[in-house]
């Protein structure tokens, strides 16, 4: 149901190597159908938060629930629970190379489908559909290592979209893209949003946040949530933005 809480994080704290703080007591909800921007300066913890929400990194303190189920290293050790979670929440990394590792783009797209246990016919259908949507049908036999950044970005998004997750997490989606690819990506995000997908977009680009989100949270340089804004318009709250080193 639109408005239902899909992801619920409570008091998340994370330190790399148990030493370097990245998140301090972060709480947030992500609701069905909304587009949430995660704002914050370099190093504030945006990427870490997305990795936590995607179940790739586990916090030392706090809890995360997704679709009413606890998400932890222990719960995701269960194969069925893991597949359920991965089919519901997908992360598009800032650097596409981080999610392309097969000999061909097609194999990278098959990988996620295999994780979900999809049969060959269903996998093929999904790949054809997603490749069409992203304009990468002609790249399927290519090596990901030889693609341009823009092509690799499309392929990396494809590896997530083939799994058809309800919640899509994007880390700095437009970083390092040329103007034409940026325009394409913004249109894709708008299309995903209009189709009812739930989006979480980490960025320090205030214009992008205002254009593509219903509300935002701001992470401070000491890794705490310092503001929840109801609407992008409330981004005009200069005080919070200045405190977060965003203006
Ligand atoms: N692998 C790591 N090992 C140690 N510290 C790390 C690691 N990755 C991130 N950090 C630290 O965690 C903090 C949060 O980093 P994170 O990458 O989540 O921030 P960010 O908001 O995404 O920054 P940016 O805008 O530059 O992408 C930073 O202080 C960073 O130095
Ligand atoms: Mg980052």
Coordinates of C-alpha atoms in Angstrom, one line a residue, residues 7-197:
X7 CA 12.4 0.1 5.4
X8 CA 12.7 1.2 9.0
X9 CA 16.1 2.0 10.5
X10 CA 16.4 2.7 14.2
X11 CA 19.5 4.1 15.9
X12 CA 22.0 2.8 13.3
X13 CA 25.7 3.3 14.2
X14 CA 28.5 2.1 12.0
X15 CA 32.3 2.4 12.3
X16 CA 34.6 1.0 9.7
X17 CA 37.2 -1.3 11.3
X18 CA 35.4 -0.5 14.6
X19 CA 37.3 2.8 14.5
X20 CA 36.2 5.2 11.8
X21 CA 32.7 6.5 12.4
X22 CA 30.4 6.6 9.4
X23 CA 26.9 6.6 10.9
X24 CA 25.9 7.8 14.4
X25 CA 22.5 6.8 15.7
X26 CA 20.7 7.2 12.3
X27 CA 17.0 6.6 12.3
X28 CA 14.7 6.8 9.2
X29 CA 11.7 5.3 7.5
X30 CA 11.3 4.7 3.8
X31 CA 7.7 4.5 2.7
X32 CA 6.2 2.7 -0.2
X33 CA 6.1 4.9 -3.4
X34 CA 8.1 7.8 -2.0
X35 CA 11.4 9.2 -3.3
X36 CA 13.7 10.1 -0.5
X37 CA 16.9 12.1 -1.0
X38 CA 19.8 11.4 1.4
X39 CA 21.8 14.6 1.5
X40 CA 25.2 15.3 3.1
X41 CA 28.7 16.6 2.5
X42 CA 31.5 14.3 1.4
X43 CA 32.3 11.8 4.1
X44 CA 29.0 12.4 5.9
X45 CA 28.0 8.7 5.5
X46 CA 25.6 8.6 2.6
X47 CA 27.2 5.7 0.8
X48 CA 27.5 3.8 4.0
X49 CA 23.9 4.3 4.8
X50 CA 22.8 3.0 1.4
X51 CA 25.1 -0.1 1.9
X52 CA 23.4 -0.7 5.2
X53 CA 19.9 -0.3 3.7
X54 CA 21.0 -2.8 1.0
X55 CA 22.1 -5.4 3.5
X56 CA 25.7 -5.2 2.3
X57 CA 27.1 -3.8 5.6
X58 CA 25.8 -4.5 9.1
X59 CA 25.8 -1.9 11.8
X60 CA 27.4 -2.4 15.2
X61 CA 24.4 -0.8 16.9
X62 CA 20.8 -0.2 15.9
X63 CA 18.2 -2.2 14.0
X64 CA 17.0 -2.4 10.4
X65 CA 13.7 -3.8 9.3
X66 CA 12.7 -4.4 5.7
X67 CA 9.1 -5.4 4.8
X68 CA 8.5 -6.2 8.4
X69 CA 11.5 -8.6 8.7
X70 CA 14.6 -8.0 10.7
X71 CA 17.7 -7.5 8.5
X72 CA 21.0 -8.6 10.0
X73 CA 24.0 -10.8 9.2
X74 CA 22.2 -13.6 11.0
X75 CA 18.8 -13.3 9.3
X76 CA 20.4 -12.9 5.8
X77 CA 22.4 -16.1 6.3
X78 CA 19.2 -17.9 5.6
X79 CA 19.0 -18.5 1.9
X80 CA 15.3 -17.9 1.5
X81 CA 15.3 -14.8 3.6
X82 CA 18.3 -13.5 1.6
X83 CA 16.7 -14.1 -1.7
X84 CA 13.5 -12.4 -0.5
X85 CA 15.4 -9.4 0.7
X86 CA 17.5 -9.1 -2.5
X87 CA 14.4 -9.3 -4.7
X88 CA 13.0 -6.3 -2.7
X89 CA 15.9 -3.9 -2.2
X90 CA 18.6 -3.1 -4.8
X91 CA 21.5 -0.8 -4.7
X92 CA 23.0 1.0 -7.7
X93 CA 26.6 1.9 -6.7
X94 CA 28.2 5.2 -7.6
X95 CA 30.9 3.3 -9.5
X96 CA 29.4 0.9 -12.0
X97 CA 32.6 -1.2 -12.1
X98 CA 31.7 -2.2 -8.6
X99 CA 28.8 -4.3 -9.8
X100 CA 30.0 -5.5 -13.2
X101 CA 32.4 -8.5 -12.9
X102 CA 31.4 -11.0 -15.6
X103 CA 32.8 -11.6 -19.0
X104 CA 29.8 -10.1 -20.7
X105 CA 27.0 -7.7 -19.8
X106 CA 24.5 -10.4 -20.4
X107 CA 26.2 -12.7 -17.8
X108 CA 26.1 -9.8 -15.3
X109 CA 22.4 -9.4 -15.9
X110 CA 21.9 -13.2 -15.6
X111 CA 23.7 -13.3 -12.3
X112 CA 21.0 -11.5 -10.2
X113 CA 18.2 -13.6 -11.8
X114 CA 20.1 -16.7 -10.8
X115 CA 20.4 -15.4 -7.3
X116 CA 16.6 -15.1 -7.3
X117 CA 16.2 -18.7 -8.6
X118 CA 14.5 -17.6 -11.8
X119 CA 14.3 -20.1 -14.6
X120 CA 16.0 -19.6 -18.0
X121 CA 12.9 -18.4 -19.8
X122 CA 12.0 -15.9 -17.2
X123 CA 15.6 -14.7 -17.0
X124 CA 15.7 -14.1 -20.7
X125 CA 12.4 -12.2 -20.6
X126 CA 13.6 -9.9 -17.9
X127 CA 16.9 -9.3 -19.6
X128 CA 15.2 -8.4 -22.9
X129 CA 12.8 -6.1 -21.2
X130 CA 15.4 -4.3 -19.1
X131 CA 17.9 -4.1 -22.0
X132 CA 15.2 -2.5 -24.1
X133 CA 14.3 0.0 -21.3
X134 CA 17.9 1.0 -20.8
X135 CA 19.0 0.9 -24.4
X136 CA 21.7 -1.6 -23.9
X137 CA 20.5 -4.5 -26.1
X138 CA 23.5 -3.9 -28.4
X139 CA 25.9 -4.1 -25.4
X140 CA 24.8 -7.5 -24.1
X141 CA 27.7 -9.5 -25.7
X142 CA 30.3 -6.8 -24.8
X143 CA 32.8 -7.0 -22.0
X144 CA 31.8 -4.6 -19.1
X145 CA 35.5 -3.8 -18.7
X146 CA 35.5 -2.2 -22.2
X147 CA 32.4 0.0 -21.9
X148 CA 32.4 3.8 -21.5
X149 CA 31.3 5.1 -18.1
X150 CA 27.9 6.0 -19.4
X151 CA 27.4 2.5 -21.0
X152 CA 28.7 0.8 -17.8
X153 CA 26.3 2.9 -15.7
X154 CA 23.3 1.6 -17.8
X155 CA 24.6 -1.9 -17.5
X156 CA 25.0 -1.6 -13.8
X157 CA 21.5 -0.2 -13.4
X158 CA 20.4 -3.2 -15.5
X159 CA 21.9 -5.7 -13.0
X160 CA 19.6 -4.2 -10.4
X161 CA 16.5 -3.7 -12.5
X162 CA 16.4 -7.3 -13.7
X163 CA 15.8 -8.3 -10.1
X164 CA 12.8 -6.0 -10.1
X165 CA 13.2 -4.7 -6.6
X166 CA 10.4 -2.6 -4.9
X167 CA 13.0 -0.3 -3.4
X168 CA 15.9 1.1 -5.5
X169 CA 18.8 2.8 -3.8
X170 CA 21.0 5.1 -6.0
X171 CA 24.3 6.3 -4.8
X172 CA 25.3 9.6 -6.5
X173 CA 23.5 8.6 -9.7
X174 CA 24.7 11.4 -11.9
X175 CA 28.3 11.6 -10.7
X176 CA 30.8 11.8 -13.5
X177 CA 28.2 11.4 -16.3
X178 CA 28.2 13.7 -19.3
X179 CA 25.2 16.0 -19.9
X180 CA 23.4 13.7 -22.3
X181 CA 23.7 10.7 -20.0
X182 CA 22.8 12.8 -17.0
X183 CA 19.6 13.9 -18.8
X184 CA 18.9 10.3 -19.7
X185 CA 19.4 9.1 -16.1
X186 CA 17.2 11.9 -14.6
X187 CA 14.4 10.8 -17.0
X188 CA 14.9 7.2 -16.0
X189 CA 14.6 8.1 -12.3
X190 CA 11.5 10.2 -13.0
X191 CA 10.0 7.2 -15.0
X192 CA 10.8 4.8 -12.1
X193 CA 9.2 7.2 -9.6
X194 CA 6.1 7.7 -11.8
X195 CA 5.7 3.9 -12.1
X196 CA 5.4 3.7 -8.3
X197 CA 8.9 2.4 -7.4

